[in-house]
Coordinates of N, CA and C and ligand atoms in Angstrom, one line a residue:
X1 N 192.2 111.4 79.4 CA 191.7 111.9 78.1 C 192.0 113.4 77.9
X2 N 192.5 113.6 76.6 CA 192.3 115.2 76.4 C 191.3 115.9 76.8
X3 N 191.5 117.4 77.3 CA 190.1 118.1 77.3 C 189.7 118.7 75.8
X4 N 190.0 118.3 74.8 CA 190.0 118.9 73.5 C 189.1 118.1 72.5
X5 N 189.0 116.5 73.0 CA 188.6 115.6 71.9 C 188.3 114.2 72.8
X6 N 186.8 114.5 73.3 CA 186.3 113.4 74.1 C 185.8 112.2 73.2
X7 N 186.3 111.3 73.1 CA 185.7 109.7 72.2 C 185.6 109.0 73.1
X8 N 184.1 108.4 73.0 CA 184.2 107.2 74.1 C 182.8 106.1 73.2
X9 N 183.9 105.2 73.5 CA 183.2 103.8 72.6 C 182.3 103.0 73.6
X10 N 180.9 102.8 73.5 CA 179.8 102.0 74.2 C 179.5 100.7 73.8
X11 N 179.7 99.8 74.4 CA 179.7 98.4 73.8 C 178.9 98.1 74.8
X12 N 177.6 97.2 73.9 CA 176.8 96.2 74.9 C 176.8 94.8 74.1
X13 N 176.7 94.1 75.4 CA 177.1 92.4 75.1 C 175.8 91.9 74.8
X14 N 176.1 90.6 74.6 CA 175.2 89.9 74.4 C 173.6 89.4 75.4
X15 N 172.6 89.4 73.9 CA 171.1 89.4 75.1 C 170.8 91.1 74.9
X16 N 171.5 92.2 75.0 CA 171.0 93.4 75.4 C 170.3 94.1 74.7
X17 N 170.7 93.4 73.5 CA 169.5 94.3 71.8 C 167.9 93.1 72.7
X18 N 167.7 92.6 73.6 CA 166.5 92.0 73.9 C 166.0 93.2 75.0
X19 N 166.9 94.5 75.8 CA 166.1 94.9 76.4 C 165.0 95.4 75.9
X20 N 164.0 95.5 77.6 CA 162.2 96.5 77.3 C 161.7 95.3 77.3
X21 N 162.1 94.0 76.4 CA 161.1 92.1 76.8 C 161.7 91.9 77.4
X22 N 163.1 91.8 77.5 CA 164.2 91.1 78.2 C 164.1 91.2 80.0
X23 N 163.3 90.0 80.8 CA 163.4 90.5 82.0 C 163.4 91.5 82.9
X24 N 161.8 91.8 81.8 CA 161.7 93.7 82.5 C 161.8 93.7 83.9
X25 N 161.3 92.6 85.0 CA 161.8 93.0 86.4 C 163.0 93.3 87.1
X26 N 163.8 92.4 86.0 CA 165.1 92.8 86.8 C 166.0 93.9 85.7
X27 N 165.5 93.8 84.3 CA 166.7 95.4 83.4 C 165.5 96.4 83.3
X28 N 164.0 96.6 83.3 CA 163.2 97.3 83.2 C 162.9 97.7 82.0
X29 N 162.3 98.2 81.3 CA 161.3 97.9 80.1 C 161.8 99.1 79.1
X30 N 163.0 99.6 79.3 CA 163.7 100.6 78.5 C 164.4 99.7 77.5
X31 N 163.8 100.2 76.0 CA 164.5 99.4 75.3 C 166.1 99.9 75.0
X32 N 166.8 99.1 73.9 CA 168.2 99.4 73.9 C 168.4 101.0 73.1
X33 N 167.3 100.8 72.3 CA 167.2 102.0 71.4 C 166.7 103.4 72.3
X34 N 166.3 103.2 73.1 CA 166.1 104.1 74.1 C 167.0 104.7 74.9
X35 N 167.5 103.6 75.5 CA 169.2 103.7 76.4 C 169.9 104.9 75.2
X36 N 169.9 104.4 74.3 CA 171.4 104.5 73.6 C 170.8 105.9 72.9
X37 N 169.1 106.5 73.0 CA 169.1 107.9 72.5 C 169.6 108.0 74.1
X38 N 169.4 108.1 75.4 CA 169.4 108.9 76.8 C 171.4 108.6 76.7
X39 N 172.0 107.9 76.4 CA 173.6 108.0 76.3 C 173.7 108.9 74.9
X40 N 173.4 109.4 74.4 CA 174.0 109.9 73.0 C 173.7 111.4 73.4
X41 N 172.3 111.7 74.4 CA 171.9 112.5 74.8 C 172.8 113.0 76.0
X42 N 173.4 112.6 77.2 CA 173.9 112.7 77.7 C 175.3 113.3 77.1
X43 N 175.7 112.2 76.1 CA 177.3 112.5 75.9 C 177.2 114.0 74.9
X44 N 176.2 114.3 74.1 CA 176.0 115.5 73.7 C 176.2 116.8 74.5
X45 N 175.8 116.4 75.7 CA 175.7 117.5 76.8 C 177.0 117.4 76.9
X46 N 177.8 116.4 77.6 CA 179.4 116.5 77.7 C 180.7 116.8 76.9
X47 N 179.8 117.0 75.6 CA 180.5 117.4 74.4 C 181.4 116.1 74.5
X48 N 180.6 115.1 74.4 CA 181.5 113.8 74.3 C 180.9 113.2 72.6
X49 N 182.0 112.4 72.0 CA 181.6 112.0 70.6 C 181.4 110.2 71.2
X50 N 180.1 109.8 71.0 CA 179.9 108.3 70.9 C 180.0 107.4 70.3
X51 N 180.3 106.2 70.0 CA 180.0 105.2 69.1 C 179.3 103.8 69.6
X52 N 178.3 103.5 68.9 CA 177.7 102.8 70.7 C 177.5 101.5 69.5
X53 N 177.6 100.4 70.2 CA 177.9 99.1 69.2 C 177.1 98.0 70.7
X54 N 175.9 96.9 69.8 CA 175.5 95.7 70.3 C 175.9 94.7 69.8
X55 N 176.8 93.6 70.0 CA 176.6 92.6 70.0 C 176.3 90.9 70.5
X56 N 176.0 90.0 70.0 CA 176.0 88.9 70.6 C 176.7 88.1 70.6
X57 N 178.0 88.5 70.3 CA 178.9 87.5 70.1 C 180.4 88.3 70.7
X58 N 181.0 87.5 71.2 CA 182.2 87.9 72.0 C 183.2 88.3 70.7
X59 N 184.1 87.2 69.6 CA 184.6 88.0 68.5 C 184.7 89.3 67.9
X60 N 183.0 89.5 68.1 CA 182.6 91.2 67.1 C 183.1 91.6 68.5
X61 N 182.8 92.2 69.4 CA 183.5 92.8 70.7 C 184.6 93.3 70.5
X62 N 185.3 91.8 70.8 CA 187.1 92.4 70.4 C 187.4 93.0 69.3
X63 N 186.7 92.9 68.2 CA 187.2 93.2 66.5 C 186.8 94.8 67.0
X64 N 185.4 94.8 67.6 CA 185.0 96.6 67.9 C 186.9 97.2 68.6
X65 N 186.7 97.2 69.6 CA 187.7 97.5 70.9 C 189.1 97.2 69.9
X66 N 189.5 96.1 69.2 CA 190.8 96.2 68.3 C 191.0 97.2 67.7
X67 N 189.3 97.6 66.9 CA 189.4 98.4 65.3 C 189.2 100.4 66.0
X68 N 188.9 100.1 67.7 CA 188.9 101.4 68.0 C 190.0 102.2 68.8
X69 N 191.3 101.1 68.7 CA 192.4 101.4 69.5 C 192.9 103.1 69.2
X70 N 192.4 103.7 68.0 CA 193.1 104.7 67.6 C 192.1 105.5 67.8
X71 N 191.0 105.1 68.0 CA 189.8 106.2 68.2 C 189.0 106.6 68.8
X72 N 189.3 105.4 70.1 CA 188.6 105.5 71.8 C 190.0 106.3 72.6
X73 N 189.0 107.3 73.3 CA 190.0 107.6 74.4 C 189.4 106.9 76.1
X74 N 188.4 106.2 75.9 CA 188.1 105.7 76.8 C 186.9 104.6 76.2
X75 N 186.6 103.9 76.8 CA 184.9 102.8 76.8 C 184.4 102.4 77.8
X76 N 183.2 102.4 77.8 CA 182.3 102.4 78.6 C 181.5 100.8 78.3
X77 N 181.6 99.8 78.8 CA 181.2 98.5 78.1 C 180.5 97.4 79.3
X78 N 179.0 97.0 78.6 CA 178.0 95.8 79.2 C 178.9 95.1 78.8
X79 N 179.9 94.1 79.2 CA 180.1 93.0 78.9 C 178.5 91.6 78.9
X80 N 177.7 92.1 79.8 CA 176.5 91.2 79.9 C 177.1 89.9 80.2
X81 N 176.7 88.8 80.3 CA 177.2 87.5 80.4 C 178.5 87.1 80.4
X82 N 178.9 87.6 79.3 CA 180.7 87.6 79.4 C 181.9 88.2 80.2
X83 N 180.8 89.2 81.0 CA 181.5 89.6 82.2 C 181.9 88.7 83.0
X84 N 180.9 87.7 83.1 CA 181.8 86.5 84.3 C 183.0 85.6 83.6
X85 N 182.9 85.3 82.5 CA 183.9 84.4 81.9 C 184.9 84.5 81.0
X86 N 184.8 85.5 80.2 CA 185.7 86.0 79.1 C 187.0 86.9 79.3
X87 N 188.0 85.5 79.2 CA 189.3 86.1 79.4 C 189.2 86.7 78.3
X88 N 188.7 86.5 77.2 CA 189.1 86.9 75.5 C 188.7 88.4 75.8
X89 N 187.7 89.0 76.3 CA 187.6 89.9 76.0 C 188.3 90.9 76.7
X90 N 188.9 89.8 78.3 CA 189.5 91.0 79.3 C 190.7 91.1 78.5
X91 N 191.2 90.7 78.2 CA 192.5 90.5 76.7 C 192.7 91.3 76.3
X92 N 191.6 91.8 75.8 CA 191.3 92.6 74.7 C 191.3 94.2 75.4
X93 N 190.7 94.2 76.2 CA 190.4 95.8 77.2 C 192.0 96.1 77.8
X94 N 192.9 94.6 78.2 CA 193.9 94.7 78.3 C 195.2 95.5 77.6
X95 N 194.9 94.6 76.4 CA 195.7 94.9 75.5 C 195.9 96.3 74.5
X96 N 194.7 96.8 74.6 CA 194.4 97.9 74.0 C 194.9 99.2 74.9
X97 N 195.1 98.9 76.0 CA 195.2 100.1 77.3 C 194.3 101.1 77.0
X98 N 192.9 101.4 76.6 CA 192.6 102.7 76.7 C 191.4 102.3 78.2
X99 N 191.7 103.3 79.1 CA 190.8 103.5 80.1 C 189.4 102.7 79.9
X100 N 188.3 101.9 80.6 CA 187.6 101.1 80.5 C 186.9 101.1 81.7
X101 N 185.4 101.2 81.6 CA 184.5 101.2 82.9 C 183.6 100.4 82.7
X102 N 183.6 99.5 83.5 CA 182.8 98.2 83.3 C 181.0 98.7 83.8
X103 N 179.8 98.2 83.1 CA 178.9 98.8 83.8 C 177.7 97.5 83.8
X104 N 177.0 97.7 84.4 CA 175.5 96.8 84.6 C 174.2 97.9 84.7
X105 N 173.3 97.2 84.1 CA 172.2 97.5 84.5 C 171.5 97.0 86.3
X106 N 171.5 95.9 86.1 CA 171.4 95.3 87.5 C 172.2 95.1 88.5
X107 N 171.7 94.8 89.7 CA 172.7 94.9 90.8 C 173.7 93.1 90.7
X108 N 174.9 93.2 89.8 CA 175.2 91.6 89.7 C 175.4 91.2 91.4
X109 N 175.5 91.6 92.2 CA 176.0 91.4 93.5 C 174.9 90.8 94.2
X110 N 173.6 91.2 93.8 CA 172.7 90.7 94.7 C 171.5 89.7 94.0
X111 N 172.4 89.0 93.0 CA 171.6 88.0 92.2 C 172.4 87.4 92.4
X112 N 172.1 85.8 91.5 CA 173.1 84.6 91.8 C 174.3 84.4 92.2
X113 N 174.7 83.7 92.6 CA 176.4 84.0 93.0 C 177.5 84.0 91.5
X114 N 176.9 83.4 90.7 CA 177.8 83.3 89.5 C 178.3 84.8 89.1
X115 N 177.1 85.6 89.2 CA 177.2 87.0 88.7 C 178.1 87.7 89.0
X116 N 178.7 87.4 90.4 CA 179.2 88.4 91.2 C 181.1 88.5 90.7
X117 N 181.0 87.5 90.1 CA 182.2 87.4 89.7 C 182.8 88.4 88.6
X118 N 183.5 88.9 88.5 CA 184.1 89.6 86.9 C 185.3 89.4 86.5
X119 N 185.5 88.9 85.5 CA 187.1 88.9 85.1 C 187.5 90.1 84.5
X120 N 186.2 90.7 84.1 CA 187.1 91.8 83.7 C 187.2 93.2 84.5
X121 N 186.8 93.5 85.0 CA 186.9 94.6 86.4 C 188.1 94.7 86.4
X122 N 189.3 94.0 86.8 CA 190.8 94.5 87.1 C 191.1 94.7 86.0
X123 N 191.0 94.9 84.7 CA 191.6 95.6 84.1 C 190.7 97.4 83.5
X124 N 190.0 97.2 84.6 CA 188.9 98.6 84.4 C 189.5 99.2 85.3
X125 N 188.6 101.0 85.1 CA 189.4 101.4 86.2 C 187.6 102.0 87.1
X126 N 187.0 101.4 86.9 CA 185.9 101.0 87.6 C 184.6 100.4 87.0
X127 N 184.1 99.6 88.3 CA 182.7 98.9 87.9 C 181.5 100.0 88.4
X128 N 180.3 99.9 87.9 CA 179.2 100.4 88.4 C 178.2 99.7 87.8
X129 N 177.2 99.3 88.7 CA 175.9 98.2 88.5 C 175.1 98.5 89.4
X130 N 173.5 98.2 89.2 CA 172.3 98.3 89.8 C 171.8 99.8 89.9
X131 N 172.1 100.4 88.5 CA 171.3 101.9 88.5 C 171.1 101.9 86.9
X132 N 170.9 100.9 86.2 CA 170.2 101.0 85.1 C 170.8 102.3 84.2
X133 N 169.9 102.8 83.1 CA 170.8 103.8 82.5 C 171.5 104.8 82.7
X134 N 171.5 105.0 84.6 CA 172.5 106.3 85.0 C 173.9 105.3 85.2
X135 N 173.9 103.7 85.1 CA 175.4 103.1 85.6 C 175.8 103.6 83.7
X136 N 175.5 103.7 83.1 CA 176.4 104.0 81.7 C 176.9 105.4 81.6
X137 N 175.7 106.2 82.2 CA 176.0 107.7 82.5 C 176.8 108.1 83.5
X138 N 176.8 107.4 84.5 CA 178.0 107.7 85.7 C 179.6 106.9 84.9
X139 N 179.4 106.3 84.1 CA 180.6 105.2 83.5 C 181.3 106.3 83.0
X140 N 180.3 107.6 82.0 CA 180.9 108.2 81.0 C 181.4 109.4 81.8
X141 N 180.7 109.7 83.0 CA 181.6 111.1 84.3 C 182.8 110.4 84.5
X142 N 182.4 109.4 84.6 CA 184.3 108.8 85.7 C 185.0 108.8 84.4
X143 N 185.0 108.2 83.2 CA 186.1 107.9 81.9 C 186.1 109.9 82.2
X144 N 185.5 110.4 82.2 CA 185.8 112.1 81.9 C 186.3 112.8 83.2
X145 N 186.0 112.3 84.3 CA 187.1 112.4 85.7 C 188.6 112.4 85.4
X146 N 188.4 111.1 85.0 CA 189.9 110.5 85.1 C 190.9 111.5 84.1
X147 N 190.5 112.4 83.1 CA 191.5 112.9 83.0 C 191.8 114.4 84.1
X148 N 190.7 114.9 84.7 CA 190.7 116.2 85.3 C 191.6 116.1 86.8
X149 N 191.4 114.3 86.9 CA 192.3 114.5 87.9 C 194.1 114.6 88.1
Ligands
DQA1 C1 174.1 92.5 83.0 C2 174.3 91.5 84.1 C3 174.8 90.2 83.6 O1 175.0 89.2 84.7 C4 173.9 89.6 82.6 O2 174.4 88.4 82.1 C5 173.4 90.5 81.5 C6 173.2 91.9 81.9 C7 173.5 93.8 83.5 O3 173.5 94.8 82.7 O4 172.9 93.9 84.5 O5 173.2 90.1 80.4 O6 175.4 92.8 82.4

């Protein structure tokens, strides 16, 4: 990424407009609206510009990520659920080539075995999970790393 013009697109998947009710033991009782002031607040600090988008449906995802090809210099994205199974979306993070950091609230590794899986990881250029709103804030250091290196 430029050091002149930080854009970074936030996508959360499906279920996540439920966090704060949503199995506060395991995502904790921060709602989404909350998250997305402490990311907005964050990226302010980093003089980063956000655009932070929930949906529940895999389609709107890709239409987001298609329609921001020209306007993401990086994304930071909950795939949620679709992280284990959606080639459509790894497609999509594929096809677009802009830099991608896959994130979780929870630790997927140390819950069911299904979780642990991601299809879309290899086309990220990192995962981070089980630190709750600092894995979206460490997502948006590393997308802002990667150009200083
Ligand atoms: C999640 C983990 C996924 O396995 C799950 O389906 C979610 C949330 C997380 O942030 O921990 O919906 O992506």
């Amino acid at each position: 990424m430029s050091s002149h013009h930080h854009r970074i697109l936030v996508l959360h998947g499906p279920n996540l407009n439920l966090l704060g009710r949503r199995e506060p033991e395991v995502y904790g009782t921060m709602t989404l609206a909350e998250l997305n002031r402490e990311i907005e607040r964050f990226a302010a600090s980093k003089r980063v510009k956000v655009r932070i988008y929930q949906s529940n449906h895999e389609g709107k995802l890709i239409d987001l990520i298609n329609e921001h090809v020209d306007w993401a210099e990086g994304i930071v994205i909950n795939p949620a659920a679709l992280t284990h199974y959606s080639y459509a979306l790894r497609d999509a993070v594929a096809a677009v080539g802009i830099p991608t950091v896959e994130v979780h609230l929870s630790d997927i590794e140390r819950r069911e075995p299904f979780r642990r899986r991601s299809v879309i990881k290899q086309v990220c250029v990192g995962q981070i999970h089980g630190k709750g709103l600092q894995s979206y804030l460490r997502g948006i250091e590393l997308l802002l790393g990667e150009e200083e290196g």
